[in-house]
């Protein structure tokens, strides 16, 4: 703390705030260049270099942990909040890269662009988490989104993939337009795009917020909700998740979502905090609709990626519950949830990416029948992730929901908590169906799981993370509490 | 000397987590080494049961407070800790759990042949979960055990069960979760109410006892807990998952479902509903008693109509658990102690009945009564055991069932003679269906099956060869306990006594403390006021009372009690 204040006058401190994601950008470029130099048989170096880059960035973040630096004329903030999300996003990306080692080669997308786009996307996500200015936030979001538009269409010869990319791009660009319009209105109202200025403007004037502010909030919310995949802007999610390469789907549902929630918390927790009460009413409705639709629609899915797409909509709904509850408890629970969700969802997608049936990805739910007889470890891990996603203890998913609902009850939203737990009940049905297929059905022929060390390492990390958060949540809870306290 | 040693060993933790250790060991074993896996599972369960001996021996009869307490920090920020211990209410349930697990593993020795490794791992994890529920003194910890044990049971029913196993497993898990998820919200609400009252964040059960809850809210919280426990018990009309789960589960699963999982519901009422929401609990007595009596008679009548022996036993559980509920909500010493004793009795007798049905099924591959008959001659040793268990289930004096049901009826009679009379009908009906079943199965002409059973028939001379050493060893300890409890129930009751009295005291004191305003109380007339004047403040023995002006009212007067508490 003392070090931070003594350095804060120095002009180059702005670079320090930008250092973590700059490192990622640097390695993204390295990967891109290296791609030209490597012979086709040596492409495995690329994920390795990406991992080194991610590791370097996380070392940097850990080293800077606890410092508070605002750089670039108050546009980027390095604090424990951004550091937490940086670590989370880097971890998520590392897990995706680990499971891509094998997946990308098998599916023929092991190219330099794949890894460098992943890294670029991550740098955008990190920028979103540390942005304290609307324009920088938008910049980060676009870096993330554009990379993802390309990544989701990475199977150039598969129609579903191309369809996913086009759909994502057209709708995403549309949503970006809303967002940008909202930011413009804010600038009109506050005279600045910085969160702090917004907060000052909203809380200083004695009179009620003007129509301009409400219009800006509405447009902003439309844009953010689209990126989250929240109802009623969720239409793209199932198609894009289904069509994109499985590793990218995992990335989208965890890293990109976590980044949007990080920005959400910063904007609603600081910039828009004075109008929180009014916004909560809207968020309440969004949360209920998102949870309910996501869970109900997931029941009838036959494709596991589509099922997880709807499940990710539902989980966005639980997170909206936490945002509705707001306050320190609510925002802490968002962070806790994002971490637990990263472990369990990336684990689930990791298993899906590994399996193969009849020379194709094993995406049909029935492919999982009897998986436990041939692959006991993999199905055990998958069962754990499903149990965790369903929110049954002792897993990280349970405590994630526990903290969310506890924040909701604490803030007086008992109704939201009740609707939330009833939704959990619905979700148990389709998550446990995977368990039932794996353990209680006859084995289907031809399902294979190649022994990929990297992918299994990623799964092991996910299993350990899920269990650790479920049995000893205390340390994680302290971590998120201290991270959140940095922005209030 | 021994006391010192014992106090150093965290006995409760050992009892709870030893099975998990065994499960871990088995998980690392090659699935092909079936014999080794079975042995490890049995040895783990036996050692766990042996650890219960010092629990019983070291248990202090004289104090109502929780014993063998261990408390370690867990989640400080929300005041949740690893807080475990046992008192007179949970002592026998813990022992019963480890006892029945040993028998269940023994019973699965030959009947579970595929995926033995997974089965034994599930059984041992289940044991950890079940014991954890009974020893937890922290609401969050309790909830985690309560839900975590659903998964192994789901797998046991779904993987190793009968033809309709998947339907039964899904129904089981969805029903149970439906109740418990709402309970989670209620737990959170209680947590915040307690914080509002005292400024302290805590999930510690002993601290939450006596939390002053606003009248209207208490009802909702009670209902959430009630739903969760009532589904588990199961009380009429929440019982529909039970026949499916019991019938489809493998023998070991049925034994543990009936023997332990159902007790979690009744235990939940005792440990949570009554002391946390004493006022509403008291008001709910008539409703619960009526539901219990409907359960007793309905369960018995449906059992009468069954041709499937396992279904009959399953429905008899609905009836027996109705007795337990009636006893608990008589809210007097006799009723509650009888209820707890009957929980243990039902675990033993019904567990034994499921074991016996399992033995029959192993031989005939059928559970239909018309497929049996004449076993009295073919299986004389088995017949003897079966008779004793049957008589225990219909509460013959001198056997365990009598001690429990008699106390329950006494308790119910003191509360309301009509309730007791109605419940007694259930005892008569239970004699009818049990003896009728016994007659169909054991007497008459033997009916050997054909087809796959013929190989066994040739080997042993008949499909119905008598039970061997392993099966005898499973049934002998049960019969010992049946006689032990029947002849000397005092041994068990004396260990419950202090805790039960303390619990009832808590309920009475809380009901005596006024929640309504003085004017309201006064407008109600003399009875409330006189009682307040006649009795001074008495601190409840758990020391958890809020200390508002207290008085002792007799909980044995339903008419005047029921209208207390107010809005």
mmCIF file with all atom_site columns, N, CA and C in Angstrom, chain B residues 118-150:
data_model
loop_
_atom_site.group_PDB
_atom_site.id
_atom_site.type_symbol
_atom_site.label_atom_id
_atom_site.label_alt_id
_atom_site.label_comp_id
_atom_site.label_asym_id
_atom_site.label_entity_id
_atom_site.label_seq_id
_atom_site.pdbx_PDB_ins_code
_atom_site.Cartn_x
_atom_site.Cartn_y
_atom_site.Cartn_z
_atom_site.occupancy
_atom_site.B_iso_or_equiv
_atom_site.pdbx_formal_charge
_atom_site.auth_seq_id
_atom_site.auth_comp_id
_atom_site.auth_asym_id
_atom_site.auth_atom_id
_atom_site.pdbx_PDB_model_num
ATOM 1  N N  . UNK B 1 118 ? -17.773 -49.835 -7.439 1.00 0.00 ? 118 UNK B N  1
ATOM 2  C CA . UNK B 1 118 ? -18.621 -48.653 -7.360 1.00 0.00 ? 118 UNK B CA 1
ATOM 3  C C  . UNK B 1 118 ? -19.652 -48.774 -6.251 1.00 0.00 ? 118 UNK B C  1
ATOM 4  N N  . UNK B 1 119 ? -20.188 -49.969 -6.096 1.00 0.00 ? 119 UNK B N  1
ATOM 5  C CA . UNK B 1 119 ? -21.211 -50.174 -5.073 1.00 0.00 ? 119 UNK B CA 1
ATOM 6  C C  . UNK B 1 119 ? -20.651 -49.929 -3.680 1.00 0.00 ? 119 UNK B C  1
ATOM 7  N N  . UNK B 1 120 ? -19.500 -50.531 -3.409 1.00 0.00 ? 120 UNK B N  1
ATOM 8  C CA . UNK B 1 120 ? -18.936 -50.406 -2.060 1.00 0.00 ? 120 UNK B CA 1
ATOM 9  C C  . UNK B 1 120 ? -18.504 -48.955 -1.790 1.00 0.00 ? 120 UNK B C  1
ATOM 10 N N  . UNK B 1 121 ? -17.979 -48.295 -2.809 1.00 0.00 ? 121 UNK B N  1
ATOM 11 C CA . UNK B 1 121 ? -17.615 -46.887 -2.633 1.00 0.00 ? 121 UNK B CA 1
ATOM 12 C C  . UNK B 1 121 ? -18.870 -46.072 -2.291 1.00 0.00 ? 121 UNK B C  1
ATOM 13 N N  . UNK B 1 122 ? -19.943 -46.335 -3.034 1.00 0.00 ? 122 UNK B N  1
ATOM 14 C CA . UNK B 1 122 ? -21.184 -45.600 -2.765 1.00 0.00 ? 122 UNK B CA 1
ATOM 15 C C  . UNK B 1 122 ? -21.688 -45.877 -1.351 1.00 0.00 ? 122 UNK B C  1
ATOM 16 N N  . UNK B 1 123 ? -21.636 -47.141 -0.956 1.00 0.00 ? 123 UNK B N  1
ATOM 17 C CA . UNK B 1 123 ? -22.140 -47.495 0.385  1.00 0.00 ? 123 UNK B CA 1
ATOM 18 C C  . UNK B 1 123 ? -21.360 -46.744 1.459  1.00 0.00 ? 123 UNK B C  1
ATOM 19 N N  . UNK B 1 124 ? -20.043 -46.724 1.314  1.00 0.00 ? 124 UNK B N  1
ATOM 20 C CA . UNK B 1 124 ? -19.237 -46.104 2.372  1.00 0.00 ? 124 UNK B CA 1
ATOM 21 C C  . UNK B 1 124 ? -19.400 -44.588 2.369  1.00 0.00 ? 124 UNK B C  1
ATOM 22 N N  . UNK B 1 125 ? -19.484 -43.983 1.180  1.00 0.00 ? 125 UNK B N  1
ATOM 23 C CA . UNK B 1 125 ? -19.715 -42.533 1.147  1.00 0.00 ? 125 UNK B CA 1
ATOM 24 C C  . UNK B 1 125 ? -21.082 -42.227 1.762  1.00 0.00 ? 125 UNK B C  1
ATOM 25 N N  . UNK B 1 126 ? -22.036 -43.091 1.440  1.00 0.00 ? 126 UNK B N  1
ATOM 26 C CA . UNK B 1 126 ? -23.373 -42.915 2.015  1.00 0.00 ? 126 UNK B CA 1
ATOM 27 C C  . UNK B 1 126 ? -23.303 -42.951 3.534  1.00 0.00 ? 126 UNK B C  1
ATOM 28 N N  . UNK B 1 127 ? -22.512 -43.869 4.074  1.00 0.00 ? 127 UNK B N  1
ATOM 29 C CA . UNK B 1 127 ? -22.422 -43.973 5.532  1.00 0.00 ? 127 UNK B CA 1
ATOM 30 C C  . UNK B 1 127 ? -21.871 -42.675 6.129  1.00 0.00 ? 127 UNK B C  1
ATOM 31 N N  . UNK B 1 128 ? -20.833 -42.146 5.498  1.00 0.00 ? 128 UNK B N  1
ATOM 32 C CA . UNK B 1 128 ? -20.296 -40.868 5.976  1.00 0.00 ? 128 UNK B CA 1
ATOM 33 C C  . UNK B 1 128 ? -21.368 -39.784 5.973  1.00 0.00 ? 128 UNK B C  1
ATOM 34 N N  . UNK B 1 129 ? -22.119 -39.737 4.870  1.00 0.00 ? 129 UNK B N  1
ATOM 35 C CA . UNK B 1 129 ? -23.171 -38.727 4.777  1.00 0.00 ? 129 UNK B CA 1
ATOM 36 C C  . UNK B 1 129 ? -24.219 -38.902 5.858  1.00 0.00 ? 129 UNK B C  1
ATOM 37 N N  . UNK B 1 130 ? -24.634 -40.139 6.092  1.00 0.00 ? 130 UNK B N  1
ATOM 38 C CA . UNK B 1 130 ? -25.705 -40.383 7.065  1.00 0.00 ? 130 UNK B CA 1
ATOM 39 C C  . UNK B 1 130 ? -25.260 -40.040 8.478  1.00 0.00 ? 130 UNK B C  1
ATOM 40 N N  . UNK B 1 131 ? -24.066 -40.496 8.835  1.00 0.00 ? 131 UNK B N  1
ATOM 41 C CA . UNK B 1 131 ? -23.586 -40.194 10.187 1.00 0.00 ? 131 UNK B CA 1
ATOM 42 C C  . UNK B 1 131 ? -23.377 -38.697 10.329 1.00 0.00 ? 131 UNK B C  1
ATOM 43 N N  . UNK B 1 132 ? -22.866 -38.076 9.254  1.00 0.00 ? 132 UNK B N  1
ATOM 44 C CA . UNK B 1 132 ? -22.663 -36.631 9.285  1.00 0.00 ? 132 UNK B CA 1
ATOM 45 C C  . UNK B 1 132 ? -23.939 -35.883 9.602  1.00 0.00 ? 132 UNK B C  1
ATOM 46 N N  . UNK B 1 133 ? -25.050 -36.333 9.041  1.00 0.00 ? 133 UNK B N  1
ATOM 47 C CA . UNK B 1 133 ? -26.333 -35.675 9.314  1.00 0.00 ? 133 UNK B CA 1
ATOM 48 C C  . UNK B 1 133 ? -26.652 -35.738 10.806 1.00 0.00 ? 133 UNK B C  1
ATOM 49 N N  . UNK B 1 134 ? -26.383 -36.890 11.415 1.00 0.00 ? 134 UNK B N  1
ATOM 50 C CA . UNK B 1 134 ? -26.779 -37.057 12.814 1.00 0.00 ? 134 UNK B CA 1
ATOM 51 C C  . UNK B 1 134 ? -25.849 -36.342 13.796 1.00 0.00 ? 134 UNK B C  1
ATOM 52 N N  . UNK B 1 135 ? -24.619 -36.097 13.404 1.00 0.00 ? 135 UNK B N  1
ATOM 53 C CA . UNK B 1 135 ? -23.697 -35.495 14.370 1.00 0.00 ? 135 UNK B CA 1
ATOM 54 C C  . UNK B 1 135 ? -23.514 -33.990 14.190 1.00 0.00 ? 135 UNK B C  1
ATOM 55 N N  . UNK B 1 136 ? -24.001 -33.448 13.056 1.00 0.00 ? 136 UNK B N  1
ATOM 56 C CA . UNK B 1 136 ? -23.750 -32.031 12.789 1.00 0.00 ? 136 UNK B CA 1
ATOM 57 C C  . UNK B 1 136 ? -24.480 -31.139 13.782 1.00 0.00 ? 136 UNK B C  1
ATOM 58 N N  . UNK B 1 137 ? -23.771 -30.159 14.289 1.00 0.00 ? 137 UNK B N  1
ATOM 59 C CA . UNK B 1 137 ? -24.393 -29.164 15.164 1.00 0.00 ? 137 UNK B CA 1
ATOM 60 C C  . UNK B 1 137 ? -24.300 -27.787 14.534 1.00 0.00 ? 137 UNK B C  1
ATOM 61 N N  . UNK B 1 138 ? -24.032 -27.793 13.251 1.00 0.00 ? 138 UNK B N  1
ATOM 62 C CA . UNK B 1 138 ? -23.960 -26.543 12.510 1.00 0.00 ? 138 UNK B CA 1
ATOM 63 C C  . UNK B 1 138 ? -24.925 -26.693 11.343 1.00 0.00 ? 138 UNK B C  1
ATOM 64 N N  . UNK B 1 139 ? -25.791 -25.718 11.181 1.00 0.00 ? 139 UNK B N  1
ATOM 65 C CA . UNK B 1 139 ? -26.864 -25.887 10.198 1.00 0.00 ? 139 UNK B CA 1
ATOM 66 C C  . UNK B 1 139 ? -26.326 -26.076 8.790  1.00 0.00 ? 139 UNK B C  1
ATOM 67 N N  . UNK B 1 140 ? -25.273 -25.352 8.453  1.00 0.00 ? 140 UNK B N  1
ATOM 68 C CA . UNK B 1 140 ? -24.736 -25.448 7.101  1.00 0.00 ? 140 UNK B CA 1
ATOM 69 C C  . UNK B 1 140 ? -24.070 -26.801 6.891  1.00 0.00 ? 140 UNK B C  1
ATOM 70 N N  . UNK B 1 141 ? -23.322 -27.215 7.899  1.00 0.00 ? 141 UNK B N  1
ATOM 71 C CA . UNK B 1 141 ? -22.672 -28.524 7.836  1.00 0.00 ? 141 UNK B CA 1
ATOM 72 C C  . UNK B 1 141 ? -23.714 -29.622 7.701  1.00 0.00 ? 141 UNK B C  1
ATOM 73 N N  . UNK B 1 142 ? -24.766 -29.502 8.495  1.00 0.00 ? 142 UNK B N  1
ATOM 74 C CA . UNK B 1 142 ? -25.863 -30.463 8.433  1.00 0.00 ? 142 UNK B CA 1
ATOM 75 C C  . UNK B 1 142 ? -26.437 -30.511 7.028  1.00 0.00 ? 142 UNK B C  1
ATOM 76 N N  . UNK B 1 143 ? -26.671 -29.322 6.465  1.00 0.00 ? 143 UNK B N  1
ATOM 77 C CA . UNK B 1 143 ? -27.296 -29.275 5.148  1.00 0.00 ? 143 UNK B CA 1
ATOM 78 C C  . UNK B 1 143 ? -26.408 -29.934 4.094  1.00 0.00 ? 143 UNK B C  1
ATOM 79 N N  . UNK B 1 144 ? -25.110 -29.745 4.250  1.00 0.00 ? 144 UNK B N  1
ATOM 80 C CA . UNK B 1 144 ? -24.196 -30.332 3.268  1.00 0.00 ? 144 UNK B CA 1
ATOM 81 C C  . UNK B 1 144 ? -24.240 -31.855 3.331  1.00 0.00 ? 144 UNK B C  1
ATOM 82 N N  . UNK B 1 145 ? -24.205 -32.397 4.534  1.00 0.00 ? 145 UNK B N  1
ATOM 83 C CA . UNK B 1 145 ? -24.309 -33.852 4.654  1.00 0.00 ? 145 UNK B CA 1
ATOM 84 C C  . UNK B 1 145 ? -25.668 -34.328 4.142  1.00 0.00 ? 145 UNK B C  1
ATOM 85 N N  . UNK B 1 146 ? -26.681 -33.583 4.493  1.00 0.00 ? 146 UNK B N  1
ATOM 86 C CA . UNK B 1 146 ? -28.058 -33.940 4.155  1.00 0.00 ? 146 UNK B CA 1
ATOM 87 C C  . UNK B 1 146 ? -28.219 -34.091 2.646  1.00 0.00 ? 146 UNK B C  1
ATOM 88 N N  . UNK B 1 147 ? -27.625 -33.171 1.897  1.00 0.00 ? 147 UNK B N  1
ATOM 89 C CA . UNK B 1 147 ? -27.765 -33.248 0.449  1.00 0.00 ? 147 UNK B CA 1
ATOM 90 C C  . UNK B 1 147 ? -26.718 -34.152 -0.176 1.00 0.00 ? 147 UNK B C  1
ATOM 91 N N  . UNK B 1 148 ? -25.516 -34.153 0.392  1.00 0.00 ? 148 UNK B N  1
ATOM 92 C CA . UNK B 1 148 ? -24.438 -34.907 -0.245 1.00 0.00 ? 148 UNK B CA 1
ATOM 93 C C  . UNK B 1 148 ? -24.753 -36.394 -0.272 1.00 0.00 ? 148 UNK B C  1
ATOM 94 N N  . UNK B 1 149 ? -25.510 -36.865 0.722  1.00 0.00 ? 149 UNK B N  1
ATOM 95 C CA . UNK B 1 149 ? -25.738 -38.307 0.735  1.00 0.00 ? 149 UNK B CA 1
ATOM 96 C C  . UNK B 1 149 ? -26.801 -38.732 -0.273 1.00 0.00 ? 149 UNK B C  1
ATOM 97 N N  . UNK B 1 150 ? -27.413 -37.759 -0.947 1.00 0.00 ? 150 UNK B N  1
ATOM 98 C CA . UNK B 1 150 ? -28.386 -38.123 -1.974 1.00 0.00 ? 150 UNK B CA 1
ATOM 99 C C  . UNK B 1 150 ? -27.720 -38.794 -3.170 1.00 0.00 ? 150 UNK B C  1
#
